[in-house]
XYZ file of C-alpha atoms in Angstrom:
436
model
C 31.980 42.650 -11.189
C 34.757 41.751 -13.091
C 36.059 43.539 -10.508
C 36.447 40.485 -8.151
C 36.257 36.600 -8.530
C 32.631 35.381 -7.477
C 32.276 32.099 -6.205
C 29.548 29.760 -5.723
C 29.394 26.170 -4.624
C 28.326 22.900 -6.097
C 26.208 20.331 -4.437
C 27.451 16.790 -5.144
C 26.579 13.706 -3.268
C 28.380 11.765 -6.631
C 31.938 12.369 -7.288
C 31.416 11.267 -11.273
C 29.148 14.198 -11.333
C 31.289 16.874 -11.514
C 32.294 15.310 -15.493
C 28.858 15.605 -16.118
C 27.167 18.758 -15.152
C 25.836 19.461 -18.997
C 26.224 16.367 -21.093
C 23.055 14.358 -19.333
C 24.500 10.940 -18.424
C 23.091 9.566 -15.875
C 20.443 12.102 -15.351
C 18.795 10.804 -11.675
C 22.202 11.104 -9.941
C 22.912 14.998 -8.258
C 19.923 16.319 -10.782
C 19.210 18.859 -8.551
C 22.579 20.031 -8.813
C 22.352 19.273 -12.914
C 20.139 21.888 -13.186
C 20.852 24.148 -11.452
C 24.425 24.667 -13.079
C 23.644 25.689 -16.398
C 21.688 28.361 -15.062
C 23.973 29.752 -12.404
C 26.629 29.893 -15.785
C 23.966 31.776 -17.566
C 23.323 34.659 -15.030
C 27.269 34.786 -14.333
C 27.845 34.610 -18.189
C 24.685 37.562 -18.641
C 27.045 39.227 -15.213
C 30.766 39.380 -16.973
C 31.485 37.851 -13.737
C 35.466 35.738 -12.788
C 34.417 32.658 -11.347
C 35.464 29.495 -9.733
C 33.233 26.655 -8.216
C 33.658 24.601 -5.803
C 32.309 21.207 -3.930
C 30.486 19.896 -1.152
C 28.359 16.836 -0.164
C 25.698 18.556 2.445
C 23.175 21.688 1.059
C 24.326 22.516 4.998
C 22.126 22.206 8.220
C 22.852 24.046 11.343
C 25.309 22.644 14.799
C 24.241 22.473 18.219
C 26.598 24.563 18.523
C 24.351 27.474 16.271
C 26.976 27.470 13.168
C 26.265 25.997 9.880
C 27.552 23.785 7.624
C 27.858 22.817 4.400
C 26.926 25.595 1.473
C 24.649 27.373 3.949
C 27.860 27.529 6.380
C 29.942 29.642 3.374
C 27.473 31.570 2.185
C 26.748 32.675 6.332
C 30.768 33.098 7.107
C 31.024 35.334 3.368
C 33.723 32.275 1.708
C 31.002 32.379 -1.445
C 28.508 34.384 -3.133
C 26.088 31.775 -4.839
C 24.948 28.783 -3.569
C 25.379 26.561 -7.085
C 22.176 24.266 -5.937
C 18.760 25.302 -4.945
C 18.133 24.584 -1.091
C 14.335 24.350 1.135
C 13.604 28.090 2.396
C 12.962 27.211 6.175
C 12.650 29.439 9.018
C 16.054 28.166 10.501
C 17.802 29.611 7.356
C 16.525 33.412 7.552
C 18.620 35.962 8.507
C 21.819 33.172 7.605
C 21.139 33.354 3.668
C 18.728 35.291 1.246
C 16.478 33.152 -1.745
C 15.752 34.214 -4.671
C 13.217 32.854 -7.285
C 14.640 31.068 -8.980
C 13.432 28.111 -7.980
C 13.563 24.155 -8.944
C 10.654 22.216 -10.685
C 11.790 19.088 -7.728
C 8.705 17.908 -5.863
C 9.441 14.532 -2.975
C 7.629 12.750 -1.481
C 6.659 8.917 -1.128
C 5.573 7.082 -5.004
C 3.906 4.026 -4.953
C 1.541 1.165 -6.987
C -1.691 2.090 -5.663
C -2.440 -2.428 -3.584
C -5.101 -4.345 -4.940
C -8.300 -4.191 -3.070
C -8.286 -7.123 -2.498
C -4.660 -6.034 0.167
C -7.077 -4.099 2.062
C -10.736 -6.250 2.352
C -11.805 -9.367 1.900
C -13.014 -9.927 -2.258
C -15.126 -12.382 -0.511
C -17.576 -9.871 0.928
C -17.229 -6.766 -1.587
C -19.538 -8.750 -4.920
C -22.077 -7.260 -3.065
C -23.474 -4.357 -1.059
C -24.031 -5.246 2.695
C -27.878 -4.697 1.664
C -27.947 -7.651 -1.095
C -25.848 -10.414 1.887
C -28.795 -9.067 4.522
C -31.586 -10.299 1.800
C -29.448 -13.114 0.278
C -29.956 -14.552 3.952
C -33.648 -13.301 4.448
C -34.164 -15.746 1.297
C -32.498 -17.981 2.472
C -33.701 -18.484 6.071
C -37.264 -18.427 4.553
C -36.130 -21.619 2.221
C -34.165 -23.701 4.772
C -38.331 -23.402 7.121
C -39.792 -23.560 3.837
C -37.959 -26.920 2.981
C -37.676 -28.123 6.155
C -41.486 -27.714 6.631
C -42.662 -29.162 3.443
C -39.468 -32.525 3.936
C -41.113 -33.275 7.399
C -44.845 -33.448 5.227
C -43.421 -35.498 2.455
C -42.048 -38.426 5.105
C -45.195 -38.256 7.078
C -47.162 -38.485 3.895
C -44.795 -40.464 2.237
C -44.173 -43.685 3.862
C -46.717 -45.203 6.246
C -46.250 -46.921 9.640
C -44.244 -50.382 8.736
C -42.238 -48.657 6.727
C -41.037 -46.172 8.232
C -40.376 -48.617 11.000
C -38.128 -50.593 8.599
C -36.279 -47.892 7.748
C -35.829 -46.746 11.048
C -34.297 -50.397 11.737
C -32.117 -49.600 8.356
C -30.909 -46.006 9.939
C -32.369 -43.511 8.220
C -34.625 -41.419 9.885
C -37.007 -38.385 8.214
C -35.273 -35.182 7.703
C -33.472 -32.597 10.696
C -32.381 -29.322 10.656
C -28.768 -30.352 10.366
C -30.576 -32.248 6.378
C -31.632 -28.457 5.570
C -28.808 -27.143 6.844
C -26.259 -29.846 4.119
C -28.902 -29.131 1.185
C -28.640 -25.508 1.690
C -25.079 -25.546 2.030
C -24.890 -27.760 -0.867
C -27.298 -26.072 -2.801
C -25.831 -22.246 -2.193
C -21.671 -23.644 -2.977
C -22.251 -25.118 -6.101
C -21.909 -28.865 -4.490
C -25.228 -29.910 -5.557
C -27.482 -31.505 -3.554
C -27.358 -35.098 -1.941
C -31.194 -35.566 -1.609
C -33.493 -36.177 -4.361
C -37.381 -34.826 -2.707
C -40.617 -36.562 -3.674
C -43.719 -34.418 -3.565
C -44.373 -31.293 -5.745
C -44.134 -28.782 -3.279
C -40.443 -29.594 -2.111
C -39.475 -30.080 -5.241
C -40.164 -27.040 -6.542
C -38.754 -25.663 -3.721
C -35.726 -27.380 -4.434
C -36.030 -25.624 -7.886
C -37.046 -22.345 -7.624
C -33.520 -22.471 -4.493
C -31.064 -23.824 -7.547
C -32.286 -20.916 -9.782
C -32.557 -18.174 -7.824
C -28.069 -18.865 -6.767
C -26.867 -19.547 -9.777
C -28.323 -16.271 -10.659
C -26.881 -15.242 -7.360
C -23.345 -16.889 -8.073
C -23.153 -15.958 -11.756
C -23.734 -12.451 -10.536
C -21.010 -12.685 -8.470
C -17.980 -14.983 -10.159
C -18.452 -11.966 -12.878
C -17.775 -9.801 -9.712
C -15.052 -11.135 -8.684
C -12.925 -11.127 -11.597
C -13.609 -6.690 -11.669
C -12.301 -6.695 -8.528
C -9.179 -8.731 -9.253
C -8.213 -6.107 -11.128
C -9.212 -3.093 -9.308
C -6.531 -0.907 -6.800
C -7.978 0.870 -4.041
C -7.901 4.526 -3.613
C -7.817 4.784 0.741
C -4.562 5.398 0.445
C -4.802 8.459 0.514
C -3.485 10.909 3.374
C 0.336 9.859 5.818
C -2.232 8.562 8.568
C -3.466 6.423 5.958
C -0.053 5.295 4.765
C 0.576 4.639 8.293
C -1.593 2.568 9.300
C -1.781 0.581 5.447
C 0.216 -2.936 5.375
C 2.461 -1.420 3.158
C 6.092 -1.212 3.694
C 7.803 2.021 4.037
C 11.783 3.360 2.870
C 13.677 6.611 1.671
C 16.249 7.305 -1.013
C 19.300 7.560 1.454
C 20.179 11.522 1.079
C 21.783 13.451 3.114
C 18.718 16.535 3.560
C 15.862 12.773 3.757
C 17.645 12.250 6.711
C 18.284 15.451 8.550
C 14.550 16.006 7.817
C 13.072 12.803 8.610
C 14.394 13.253 12.057
C 13.200 16.362 12.655
C 9.888 16.330 12.176
C 7.887 16.263 15.641
C 4.029 16.201 14.703
C 2.750 12.739 15.573
C 1.854 11.049 12.229
C 5.352 11.679 10.742
C 7.131 11.050 13.714
C 5.756 7.736 13.430
C 6.459 7.254 10.275
C 10.144 7.645 10.475
C 10.309 6.034 14.302
C 8.411 2.702 13.171
C 8.318 2.618 9.140
C 11.949 4.062 8.211
C 14.087 3.807 10.922
C 12.716 1.752 14.122
C 14.508 1.552 16.735
C 16.389 -2.990 17.738
C 15.519 -2.701 13.616
C 16.979 -2.781 10.126
C 15.858 0.309 8.625
C 15.022 1.395 5.372
C 17.024 3.748 3.897
C 18.114 2.850 0.106
C 19.564 3.316 -2.702
C 17.498 4.754 -5.571
C 17.932 1.463 -7.806
C 16.887 -0.670 -4.578
C 13.801 1.659 -3.406
C 12.202 1.829 -7.421
C 12.892 -1.839 -7.896
C 10.838 -2.474 -4.527
C 7.914 -0.470 -5.728
C 7.805 -2.957 -8.797
C 7.414 -6.051 -6.568
C 4.242 -4.400 -5.104
C 2.885 -3.022 -1.301
C 5.944 -1.088 -0.898
C 6.229 3.197 -0.478
C 9.686 5.129 -1.398
C 10.293 8.213 -0.324
C 12.604 9.308 -3.317
C 12.496 12.901 -5.401
C 9.406 12.180 -7.876
C 11.977 12.922 -11.249
C 14.933 10.758 -11.286
C 12.925 8.387 -8.987
C 9.976 8.031 -12.183
C 13.228 7.958 -14.868
C 14.257 4.786 -12.816
C 11.144 3.737 -13.344
C 10.832 4.953 -17.421
C 13.994 2.755 -17.864
C 13.242 -1.101 -16.069
C 9.331 -1.122 -15.254
C 7.330 -3.082 -18.441
C 4.762 -1.114 -19.814
C 1.872 -3.086 -17.766
C 3.664 -2.130 -14.122
C 3.624 1.900 -15.292
C 0.183 2.155 -14.252
C -1.421 2.701 -10.836
C 0.894 4.967 -9.772
C -0.234 7.743 -6.280
C 3.063 10.432 -4.981
C 2.336 11.740 -1.613
C 4.278 15.018 0.121
C 5.718 14.502 3.357
C 7.813 17.152 3.850
C 4.694 19.870 2.890
C 7.987 22.110 1.948
C 8.220 24.849 -1.737
C 9.964 24.635 -4.506
C 14.354 24.663 -3.938
C 15.183 28.120 -4.464
C 18.399 29.737 -4.956
C 20.471 30.908 -1.615
C 22.752 34.437 -1.810
C 24.894 35.730 1.125
C 22.602 37.732 3.422
C 22.126 41.068 2.030
C 24.832 40.176 -0.705
C 25.745 43.177 -2.529
C 25.305 42.035 -5.675
C 21.749 40.738 -4.994
C 19.440 43.243 -6.919
C 21.815 42.320 -9.870
C 21.207 38.218 -9.622
C 17.636 38.619 -8.767
C 17.763 40.703 -12.486
C 19.565 37.870 -14.192
C 17.634 35.347 -12.652
C 13.852 36.592 -13.613
C 15.727 36.829 -17.624
C 16.543 33.170 -17.491
C 12.692 32.482 -16.329
C 11.667 35.024 -19.023
C 13.508 33.362 -21.509
C 12.940 30.104 -21.037
C 16.275 28.625 -20.175
C 14.913 27.277 -16.548
C 11.616 25.785 -18.338
C 14.470 24.343 -20.565
C 16.881 22.964 -18.389
C 13.667 21.496 -16.200
C 11.978 19.536 -19.075
C 15.222 17.913 -20.040
C 16.384 16.333 -16.348
C 13.268 15.878 -14.959
C 11.081 13.148 -16.090
C 6.884 13.062 -16.007
C 4.966 9.954 -14.337
C 4.963 7.295 -16.747
C 1.193 7.452 -18.527
C -0.629 4.547 -18.315
C -1.803 2.860 -21.777
C -4.306 -0.246 -19.596
C -1.966 -2.634 -21.176
C -3.012 -5.315 -18.915
C -0.919 -8.522 -18.258
C -1.780 -12.177 -16.972
C -3.394 -11.457 -13.689
C -1.716 -14.941 -11.157
C -4.124 -15.536 -7.784
C -2.237 -14.982 -4.600
C -2.314 -16.035 -1.379
C -3.857 -12.243 -0.352
C -6.387 -12.738 -2.648
C -7.413 -16.103 -1.531
C -7.184 -15.065 1.797
C -10.684 -15.170 2.490
C -11.298 -18.686 1.816
C -7.693 -19.989 3.482
C -9.773 -18.492 6.018
C -12.740 -20.455 5.895
C -11.436 -23.981 5.595
C -8.972 -23.293 8.444
C -12.266 -21.745 11.137
C -14.103 -25.494 9.703
C -11.453 -27.772 10.057
C -10.464 -25.732 13.776
C -14.415 -26.427 14.479
C -14.625 -29.931 13.083
C -10.911 -31.114 15.926
C -12.619 -29.269 18.400
C -15.714 -31.126 17.923
C -14.391 -34.727 17.467
C -12.731 -33.947 20.508
C -16.089 -33.103 22.448
C -17.721 -36.456 21.249
C -14.711 -38.585 22.178
C -14.811 -36.790 26.042
C -18.592 -36.894 25.937
C -18.602 -40.774 24.873
C -16.351 -41.484 27.873
C -18.118 -39.951 29.344
C -21.466 -42.082 29.248
C -19.049 -45.538 29.265
C -18.146 -44.617 32.256
C -20.740 -43.528 33.585
C -22.534 -46.984 31.741
C -19.752 -49.217 33.621
C -20.499 -47.441 37.345
C -24.120 -47.850 36.642
C -24.016 -51.802 36.104
C -21.154 -51.997 39.287
C -24.380 -50.455 40.935
C -26.659 -53.053 39.656
C -23.699 -55.499 40.518
C -23.438 -55.170 43.674
C -27.360 -54.353 44.390
C -28.278 -57.725 43.413
C -25.117 -58.967 44.791
C -27.060 -57.633 47.796
């Protein structure tokens, strides 16, 4: 190849990258270019070729008129011999360029920290299985009926008719259904019991209820603590991610902006149109630092190249924050490959040199230096605070109770006004009849 100057091209998104192709500075910027440059240089050196390299800001995509821009366009027009930055293998590029099996172990997709279990479920119902809740409900209904019978019997046996009449005059009456319900609710909610039974049977029922509820309360609160420290594994597929309350964002790169809008299957298209670039709302194209910071804040999934993204995570997250990461493939593409001219006269020579680069371990060496693996989780738990998410169920119950009480108060006022109106009308008719 020494008889002709060979040209290869580097895809660069940051102009400063050209000064840091071999010094491993800012490894998270143009990582794929920095990984490919030394590999191509090894191949060029082995081929004893005279080279020149150019720069472009895009890998190359097909225009509406059928032509290609960027690196792929230069290869198609035979302006360059080798694409110095690996690119995705797509059916549109078949017949335009040829690929050789020198790949970059670069993977892209959504990364996010698994949300707390309380984010997708009501933690107040999680400690017990449904069958246990049904058994508890049945037990309370049984106690309610037994206590009602015992307290009615207590009133009948304890008070004579004369004493009973005096209690009625003073505003006291035998226990009703609502009285028994308040006793059960007070005991179950650990608020105590306002009524002190006098006969032995009622005391035994109440004592057994207190012991049973104490045991259930101990198990319940212990399980709640474990749930507060648990994360959910319910987000597995892209459909789960779309339906989840997580907010989504994507790294603002050329290939992300191109491929996101080309997917036509319903789920990927909905992710793009509803959560990444919704019409009439601010889009979620973010820089790497912004996206990783929002992952740190929680309840956010960010589409990024995994290696550079994890490098920022490694540098900015606390040790206890590096746990619970989950990855999800979105583009469903293989590792990017090195592209050359279609039917290039140097194809066989380039293939042989690419094989030698892999065989000698040079490819693995550059990948391990530039691509960061997922951070290890050392189970260092920090202090866990309870937020509105965890206490959501309690606020719902409190709000429902307040609304119900207000509604009953309004009904009582309307009922009282109705009774007063009926009473006044009755008096008027009675007075009218007397005058008549």
